[in-house]
Short mmCIF file of C-alpha atoms and ligand atoms in Angstrom, two decimals:
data_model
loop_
_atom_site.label_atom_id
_atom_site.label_comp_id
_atom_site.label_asym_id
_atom_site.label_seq_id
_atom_site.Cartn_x
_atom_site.Cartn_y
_atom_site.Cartn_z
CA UNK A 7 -24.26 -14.66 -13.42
CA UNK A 8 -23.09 -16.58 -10.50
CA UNK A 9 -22.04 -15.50 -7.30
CA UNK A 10 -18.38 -16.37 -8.25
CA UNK A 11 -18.61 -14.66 -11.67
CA UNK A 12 -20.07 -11.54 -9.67
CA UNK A 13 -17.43 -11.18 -7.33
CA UNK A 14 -14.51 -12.13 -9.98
CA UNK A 15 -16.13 -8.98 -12.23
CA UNK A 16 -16.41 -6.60 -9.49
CA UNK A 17 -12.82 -6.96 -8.30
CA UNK A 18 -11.67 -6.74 -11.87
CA UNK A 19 -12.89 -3.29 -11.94
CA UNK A 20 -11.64 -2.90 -8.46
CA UNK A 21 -8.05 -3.38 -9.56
CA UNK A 22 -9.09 -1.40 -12.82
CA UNK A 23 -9.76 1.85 -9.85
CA UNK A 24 -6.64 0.84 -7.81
CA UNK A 25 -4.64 1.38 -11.01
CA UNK A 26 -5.68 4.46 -12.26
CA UNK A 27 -7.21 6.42 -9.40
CA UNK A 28 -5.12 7.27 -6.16
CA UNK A 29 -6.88 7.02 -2.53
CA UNK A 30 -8.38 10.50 -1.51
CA UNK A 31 -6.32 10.29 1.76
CA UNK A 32 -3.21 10.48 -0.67
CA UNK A 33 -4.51 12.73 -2.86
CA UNK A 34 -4.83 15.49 -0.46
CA UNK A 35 -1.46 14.93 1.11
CA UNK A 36 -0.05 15.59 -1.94
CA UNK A 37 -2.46 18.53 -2.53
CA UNK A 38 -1.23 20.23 0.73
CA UNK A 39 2.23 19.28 0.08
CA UNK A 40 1.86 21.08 -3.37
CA UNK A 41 0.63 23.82 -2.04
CA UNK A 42 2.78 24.29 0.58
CA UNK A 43 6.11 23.65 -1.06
CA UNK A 44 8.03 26.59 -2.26
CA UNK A 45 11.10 25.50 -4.38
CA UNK A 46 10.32 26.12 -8.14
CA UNK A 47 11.82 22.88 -9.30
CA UNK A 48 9.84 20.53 -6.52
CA UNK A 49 6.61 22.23 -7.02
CA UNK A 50 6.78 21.69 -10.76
CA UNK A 51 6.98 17.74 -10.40
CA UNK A 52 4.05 18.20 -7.79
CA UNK A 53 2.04 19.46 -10.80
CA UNK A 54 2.91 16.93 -12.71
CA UNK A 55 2.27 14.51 -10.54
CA UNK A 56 -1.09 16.18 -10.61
CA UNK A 57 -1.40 16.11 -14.47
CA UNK A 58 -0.15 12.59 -14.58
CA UNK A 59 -3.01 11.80 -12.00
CA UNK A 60 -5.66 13.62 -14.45
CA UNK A 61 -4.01 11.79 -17.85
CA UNK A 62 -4.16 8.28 -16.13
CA UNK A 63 -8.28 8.80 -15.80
CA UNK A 64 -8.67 10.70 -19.45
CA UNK A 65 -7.12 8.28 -21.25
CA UNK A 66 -7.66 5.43 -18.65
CA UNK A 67 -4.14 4.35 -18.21
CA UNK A 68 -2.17 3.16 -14.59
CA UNK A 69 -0.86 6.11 -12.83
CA UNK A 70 2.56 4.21 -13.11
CA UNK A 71 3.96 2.14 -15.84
CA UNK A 72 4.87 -0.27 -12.74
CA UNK A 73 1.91 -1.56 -11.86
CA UNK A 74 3.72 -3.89 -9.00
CA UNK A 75 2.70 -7.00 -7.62
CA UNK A 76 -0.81 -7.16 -7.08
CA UNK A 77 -1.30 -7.68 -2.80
CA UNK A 78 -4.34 -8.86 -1.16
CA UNK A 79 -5.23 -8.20 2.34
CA UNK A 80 -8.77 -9.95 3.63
CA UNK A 81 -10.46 -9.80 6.40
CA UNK A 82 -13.43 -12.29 5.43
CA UNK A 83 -15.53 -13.58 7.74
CA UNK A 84 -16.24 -17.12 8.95
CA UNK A 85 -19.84 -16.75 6.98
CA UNK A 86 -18.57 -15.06 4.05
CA UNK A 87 -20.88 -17.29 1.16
CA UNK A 88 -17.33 -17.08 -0.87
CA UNK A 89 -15.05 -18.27 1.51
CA UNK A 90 -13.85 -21.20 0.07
CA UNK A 91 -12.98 -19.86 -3.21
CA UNK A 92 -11.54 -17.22 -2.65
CA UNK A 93 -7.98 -17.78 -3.55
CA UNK A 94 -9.03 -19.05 -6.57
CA UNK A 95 -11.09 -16.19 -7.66
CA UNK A 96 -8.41 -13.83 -6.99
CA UNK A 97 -5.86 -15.73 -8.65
CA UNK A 98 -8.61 -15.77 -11.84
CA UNK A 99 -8.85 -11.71 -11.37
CA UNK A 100 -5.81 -10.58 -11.57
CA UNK A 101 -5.22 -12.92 -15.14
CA UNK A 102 -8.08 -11.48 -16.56
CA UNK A 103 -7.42 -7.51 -14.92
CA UNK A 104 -3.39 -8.21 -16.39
CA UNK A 105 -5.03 -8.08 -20.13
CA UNK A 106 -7.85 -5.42 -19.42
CA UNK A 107 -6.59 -2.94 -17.20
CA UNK A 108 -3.61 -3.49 -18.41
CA UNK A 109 -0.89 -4.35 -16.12
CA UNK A 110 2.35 -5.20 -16.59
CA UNK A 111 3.75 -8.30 -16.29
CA UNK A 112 5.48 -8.34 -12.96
CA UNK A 113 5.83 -12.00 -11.75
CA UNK A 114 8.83 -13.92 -12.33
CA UNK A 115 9.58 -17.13 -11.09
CA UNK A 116 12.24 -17.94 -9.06
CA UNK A 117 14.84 -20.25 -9.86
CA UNK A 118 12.89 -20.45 -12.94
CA UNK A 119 14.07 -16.77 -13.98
CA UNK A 120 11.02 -16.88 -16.21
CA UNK A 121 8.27 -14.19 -16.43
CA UNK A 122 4.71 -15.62 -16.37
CA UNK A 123 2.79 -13.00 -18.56
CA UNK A 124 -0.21 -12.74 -16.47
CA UNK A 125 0.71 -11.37 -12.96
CA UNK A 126 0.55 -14.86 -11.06
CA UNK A 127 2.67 -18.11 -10.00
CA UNK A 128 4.02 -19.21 -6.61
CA UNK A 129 2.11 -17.64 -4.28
CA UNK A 130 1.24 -14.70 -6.49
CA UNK A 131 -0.79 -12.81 -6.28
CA UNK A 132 0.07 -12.44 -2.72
CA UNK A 133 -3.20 -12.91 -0.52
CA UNK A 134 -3.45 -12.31 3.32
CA UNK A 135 -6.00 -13.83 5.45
CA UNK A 136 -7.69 -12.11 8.62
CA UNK A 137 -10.29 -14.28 9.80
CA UNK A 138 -13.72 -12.61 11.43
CA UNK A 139 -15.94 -14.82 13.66
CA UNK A 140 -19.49 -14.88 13.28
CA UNK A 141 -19.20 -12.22 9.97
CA UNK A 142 -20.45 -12.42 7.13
CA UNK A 143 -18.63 -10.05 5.16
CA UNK A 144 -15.35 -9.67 3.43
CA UNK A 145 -12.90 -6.22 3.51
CA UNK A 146 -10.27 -6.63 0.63
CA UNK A 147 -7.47 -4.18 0.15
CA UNK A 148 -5.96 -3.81 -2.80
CA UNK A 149 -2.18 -2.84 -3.19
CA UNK A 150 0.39 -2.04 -6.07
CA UNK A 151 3.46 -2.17 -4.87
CA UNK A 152 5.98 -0.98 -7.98
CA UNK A 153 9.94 -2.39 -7.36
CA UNK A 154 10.98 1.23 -6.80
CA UNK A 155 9.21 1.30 -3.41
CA UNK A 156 9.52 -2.04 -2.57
CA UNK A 157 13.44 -1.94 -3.02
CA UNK A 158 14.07 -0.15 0.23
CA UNK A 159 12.13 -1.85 2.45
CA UNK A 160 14.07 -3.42 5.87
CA UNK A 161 13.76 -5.52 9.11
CA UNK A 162 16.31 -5.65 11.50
CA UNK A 163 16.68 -7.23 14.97
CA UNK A 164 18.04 -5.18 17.83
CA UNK A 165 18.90 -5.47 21.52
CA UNK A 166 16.31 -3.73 24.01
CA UNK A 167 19.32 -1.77 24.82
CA UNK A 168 18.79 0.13 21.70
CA UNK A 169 16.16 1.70 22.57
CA UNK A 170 13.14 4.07 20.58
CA UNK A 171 16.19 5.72 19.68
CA UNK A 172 17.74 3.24 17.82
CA UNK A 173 14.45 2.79 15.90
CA UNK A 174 14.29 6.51 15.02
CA UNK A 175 17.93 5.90 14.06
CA UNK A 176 17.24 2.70 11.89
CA UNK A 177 14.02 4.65 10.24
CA UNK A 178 15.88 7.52 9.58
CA UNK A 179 19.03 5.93 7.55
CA UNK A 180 16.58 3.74 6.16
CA UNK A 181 14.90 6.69 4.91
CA UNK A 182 18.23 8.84 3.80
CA UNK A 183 19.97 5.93 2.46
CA UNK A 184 17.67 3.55 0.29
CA UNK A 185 13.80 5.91 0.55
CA UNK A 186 15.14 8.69 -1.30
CA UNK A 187 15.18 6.52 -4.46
CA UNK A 188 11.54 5.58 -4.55
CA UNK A 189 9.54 8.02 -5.65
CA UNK A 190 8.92 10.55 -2.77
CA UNK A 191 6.99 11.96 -1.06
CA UNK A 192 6.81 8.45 0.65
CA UNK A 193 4.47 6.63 2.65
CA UNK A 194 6.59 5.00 5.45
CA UNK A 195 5.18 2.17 7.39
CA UNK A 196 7.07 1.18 10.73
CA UNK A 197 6.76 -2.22 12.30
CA UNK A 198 7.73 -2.60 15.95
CA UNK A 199 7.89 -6.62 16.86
CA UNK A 200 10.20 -9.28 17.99
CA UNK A 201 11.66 -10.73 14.77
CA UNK A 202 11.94 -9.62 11.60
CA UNK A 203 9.03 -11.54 9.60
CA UNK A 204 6.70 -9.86 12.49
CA UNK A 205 8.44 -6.59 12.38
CA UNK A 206 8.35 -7.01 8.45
CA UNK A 207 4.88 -7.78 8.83
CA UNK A 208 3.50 -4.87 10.83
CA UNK A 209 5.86 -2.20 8.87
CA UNK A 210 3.44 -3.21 5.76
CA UNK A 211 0.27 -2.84 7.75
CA UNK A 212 1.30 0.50 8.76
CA UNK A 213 2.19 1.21 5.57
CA UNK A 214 -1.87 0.83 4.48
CA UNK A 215 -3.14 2.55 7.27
CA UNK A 216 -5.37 5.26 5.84
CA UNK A 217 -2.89 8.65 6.29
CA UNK A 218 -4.13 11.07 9.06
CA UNK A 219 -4.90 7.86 11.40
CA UNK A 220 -2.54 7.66 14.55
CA UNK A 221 -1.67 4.91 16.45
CA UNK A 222 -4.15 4.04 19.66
CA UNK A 223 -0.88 4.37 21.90
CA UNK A 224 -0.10 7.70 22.96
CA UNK A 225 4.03 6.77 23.14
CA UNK A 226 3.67 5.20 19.91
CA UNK A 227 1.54 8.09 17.85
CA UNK A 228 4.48 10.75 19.51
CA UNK A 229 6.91 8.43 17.71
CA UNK A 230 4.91 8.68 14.33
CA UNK A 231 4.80 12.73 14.69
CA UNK A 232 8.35 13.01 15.95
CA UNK A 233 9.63 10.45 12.57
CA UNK A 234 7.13 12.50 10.02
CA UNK A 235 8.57 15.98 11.25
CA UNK A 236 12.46 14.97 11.31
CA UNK A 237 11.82 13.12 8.06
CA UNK A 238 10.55 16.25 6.56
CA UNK A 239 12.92 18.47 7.95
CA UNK A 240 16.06 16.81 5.64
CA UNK A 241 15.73 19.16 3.38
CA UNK A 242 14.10 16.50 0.43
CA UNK A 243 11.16 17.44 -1.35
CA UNK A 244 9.22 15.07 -4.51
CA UNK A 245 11.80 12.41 -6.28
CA UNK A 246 14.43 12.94 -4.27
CA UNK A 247 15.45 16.40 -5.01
CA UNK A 248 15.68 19.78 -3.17
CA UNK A 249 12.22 20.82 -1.12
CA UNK A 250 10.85 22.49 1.66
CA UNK A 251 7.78 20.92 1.84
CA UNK A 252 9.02 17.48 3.06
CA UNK A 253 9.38 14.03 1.60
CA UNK A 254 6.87 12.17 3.20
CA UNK A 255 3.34 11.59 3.05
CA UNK A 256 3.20 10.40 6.73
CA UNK A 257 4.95 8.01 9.06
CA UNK A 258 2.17 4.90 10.21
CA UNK A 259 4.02 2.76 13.27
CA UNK A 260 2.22 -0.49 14.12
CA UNK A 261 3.56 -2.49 17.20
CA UNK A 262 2.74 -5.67 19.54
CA UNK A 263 4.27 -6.99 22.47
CA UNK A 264 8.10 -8.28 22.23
CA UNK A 265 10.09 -10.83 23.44
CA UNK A 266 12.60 -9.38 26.34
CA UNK A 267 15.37 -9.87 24.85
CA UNK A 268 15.16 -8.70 21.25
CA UNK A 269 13.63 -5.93 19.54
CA UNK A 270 12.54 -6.18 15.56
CA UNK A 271 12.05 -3.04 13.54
CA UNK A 272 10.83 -2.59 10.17
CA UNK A 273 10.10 0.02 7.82
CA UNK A 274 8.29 -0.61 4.65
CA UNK A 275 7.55 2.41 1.90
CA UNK A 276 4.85 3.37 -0.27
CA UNK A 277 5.49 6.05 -3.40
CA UNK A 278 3.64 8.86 -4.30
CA UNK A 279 1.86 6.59 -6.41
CA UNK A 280 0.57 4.55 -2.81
CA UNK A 281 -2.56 2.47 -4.77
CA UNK A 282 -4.13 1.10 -1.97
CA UNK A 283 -8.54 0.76 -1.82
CA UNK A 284 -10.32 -1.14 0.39
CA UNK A 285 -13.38 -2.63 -0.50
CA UNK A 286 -16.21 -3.94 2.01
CA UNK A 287 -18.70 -6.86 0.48
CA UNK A 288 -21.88 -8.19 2.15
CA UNK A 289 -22.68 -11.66 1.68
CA UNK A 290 -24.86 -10.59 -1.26
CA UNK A 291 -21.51 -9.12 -2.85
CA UNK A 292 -23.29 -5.40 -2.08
CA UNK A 293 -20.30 -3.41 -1.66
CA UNK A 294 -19.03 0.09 -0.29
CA UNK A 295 -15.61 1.40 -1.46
CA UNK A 296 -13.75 3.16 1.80
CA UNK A 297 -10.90 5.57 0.13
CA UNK A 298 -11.99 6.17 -2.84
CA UNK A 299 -15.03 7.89 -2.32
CA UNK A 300 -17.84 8.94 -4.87
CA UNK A 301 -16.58 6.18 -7.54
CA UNK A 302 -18.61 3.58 -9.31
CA UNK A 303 -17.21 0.81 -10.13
S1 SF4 B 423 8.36 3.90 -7.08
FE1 SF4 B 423 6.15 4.11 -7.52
S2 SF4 B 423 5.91 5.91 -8.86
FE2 SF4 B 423 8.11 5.29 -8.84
S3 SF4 B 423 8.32 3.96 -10.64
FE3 SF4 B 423 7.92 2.63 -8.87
S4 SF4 B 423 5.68 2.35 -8.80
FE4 SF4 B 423 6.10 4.08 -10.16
#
């Protein structure tokens, strides 16, 4: 087997484990929000949210019947032997994973109106590059994004004058207006920029960050607390309904410096169904799965 074949295999599976098995960080948010959560009617979708977790491995289906568009996000470095190809073994991945796993067939083209059948076209799947100096290793997420949770997502552009406040403001309605619909409890990923393809851009970073992390900046982690409690003080619990739990799984804010005139805000959500796994390869394709722990691929 070639190095190519090798690495095209392995993320097969990969997807295969990103399809069926949720990250552990998500897995024990919802565990504690299960536990913790009081109204009859919202603690009986937490368990079967539970049993739906334990079905999708016993009779090895996708957690969800949307099994999104498949995302990549690399961080490969300069020395990484499969550098050059890697676009091209992705692209060859996710054709074969859409007929083993299987996945549904979630990439139509535009203008075209027409549905592919096997998960790519233009610029699908969609593949991020982070380039490493002097590295020779690759880290891959791996993210389903279903069109319920991808639906709500926004970037706006505000004036300085608005403030943290009018973030928390444009989070919040975000949130109460368009969230609600996807699935809760929701992972909600805040992007703090200049424009709104940088806002846009951090909101989905933060929506991968591994739940529990904070942000490095003191201000900025007091804004993820502050968002997570109001968020789960609305009164919302699991789909949308009635709970005293909370609706969210946790609030991630990623920022960079601005402009001085203009402020960009994001927000960009992840369902209870957040499959996201990151996978680290050496240049010999060795690899070491970081949230999904225990699991052999
Ligand atoms: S929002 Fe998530 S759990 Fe709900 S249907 Fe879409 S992918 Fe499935």
């Amino acid at each position: 087997m070639t190095l190519e074949q090798k690495f095209v295999d392995i993320t097969v599976k990969f997807i295969d484990l990103v399809a069926k098995v949720l990250p552990d960080d998500v897995v024990g948010v919802l565990s504690t929000l299960r536990d913790k959560e009081t109204e009859p009617m919202a603690k009986a979708i937490y368990e079967s949210m539970f049993e739906n977790m334990e079905k999708a491995v016993s009779m090895n289906r996708p957690i969800c019947q949307d099994t999104g568009v498949l995302q990549f996000f690399l961080k490969v470095g300069t020395k990484f032997p499969l550098i050059d190809k890697l676009s091209d073994m992705l692209l060859e991945a996710t054709t074969v994973a859409t007929n083993t796993v299987p996945l549904r067939h979630n990439a139509v083209e535009t203008f075209i109106e027409k549905n592919t059948g096997t998960n790519t076209g233009k610029n699908v799947p969609y593949i991020e590059y982070g380039i490493v100096p002097n590295s020779d290793k690759l880290e891959m997420i791996v993210y389903m994004a279903g069109g319920g949770c991808v639906l709500p997502g926004r970037s706006m552009v505000m004036m300085p004058s608005a403030g943290y406040e009018g973030i928390a403001d444009f989070v919040a309605d975000t949130m109460v207006n368009w969230g609600i619909n996807a699935c809760p409890p929701l992972v909600v990923g805040v992007g703090i920029g200049t424009c709104v393809a940088s806002a846009a851009k951090l909101a989905k970073k933060a929506s991968l960050r591994p739940l529990g992390t904070k942000n490095d900046n003191a201000q900025a982690h007091i804004m993820e607390q502050q968002l997570e409690k109001a968020l789960n003080g609305i009164g919302l619990g699991p789909q949308g309904i009635p709970g005293k739990a909370g609706c969210v799984l946790g609030v991630n804010v990623e920022n960079m410096a601005r402009h001085p005139s203009a402020m960009g805000a994001a927000v960009s959500f992840g369902c209870w169904a957040h499959r996201r796994g990151t996978i680290v390869f050496d240049a010999k394709l060795n690899y070491e799965i970081l949230d999904h722990k225990n699991t052999v691929l």
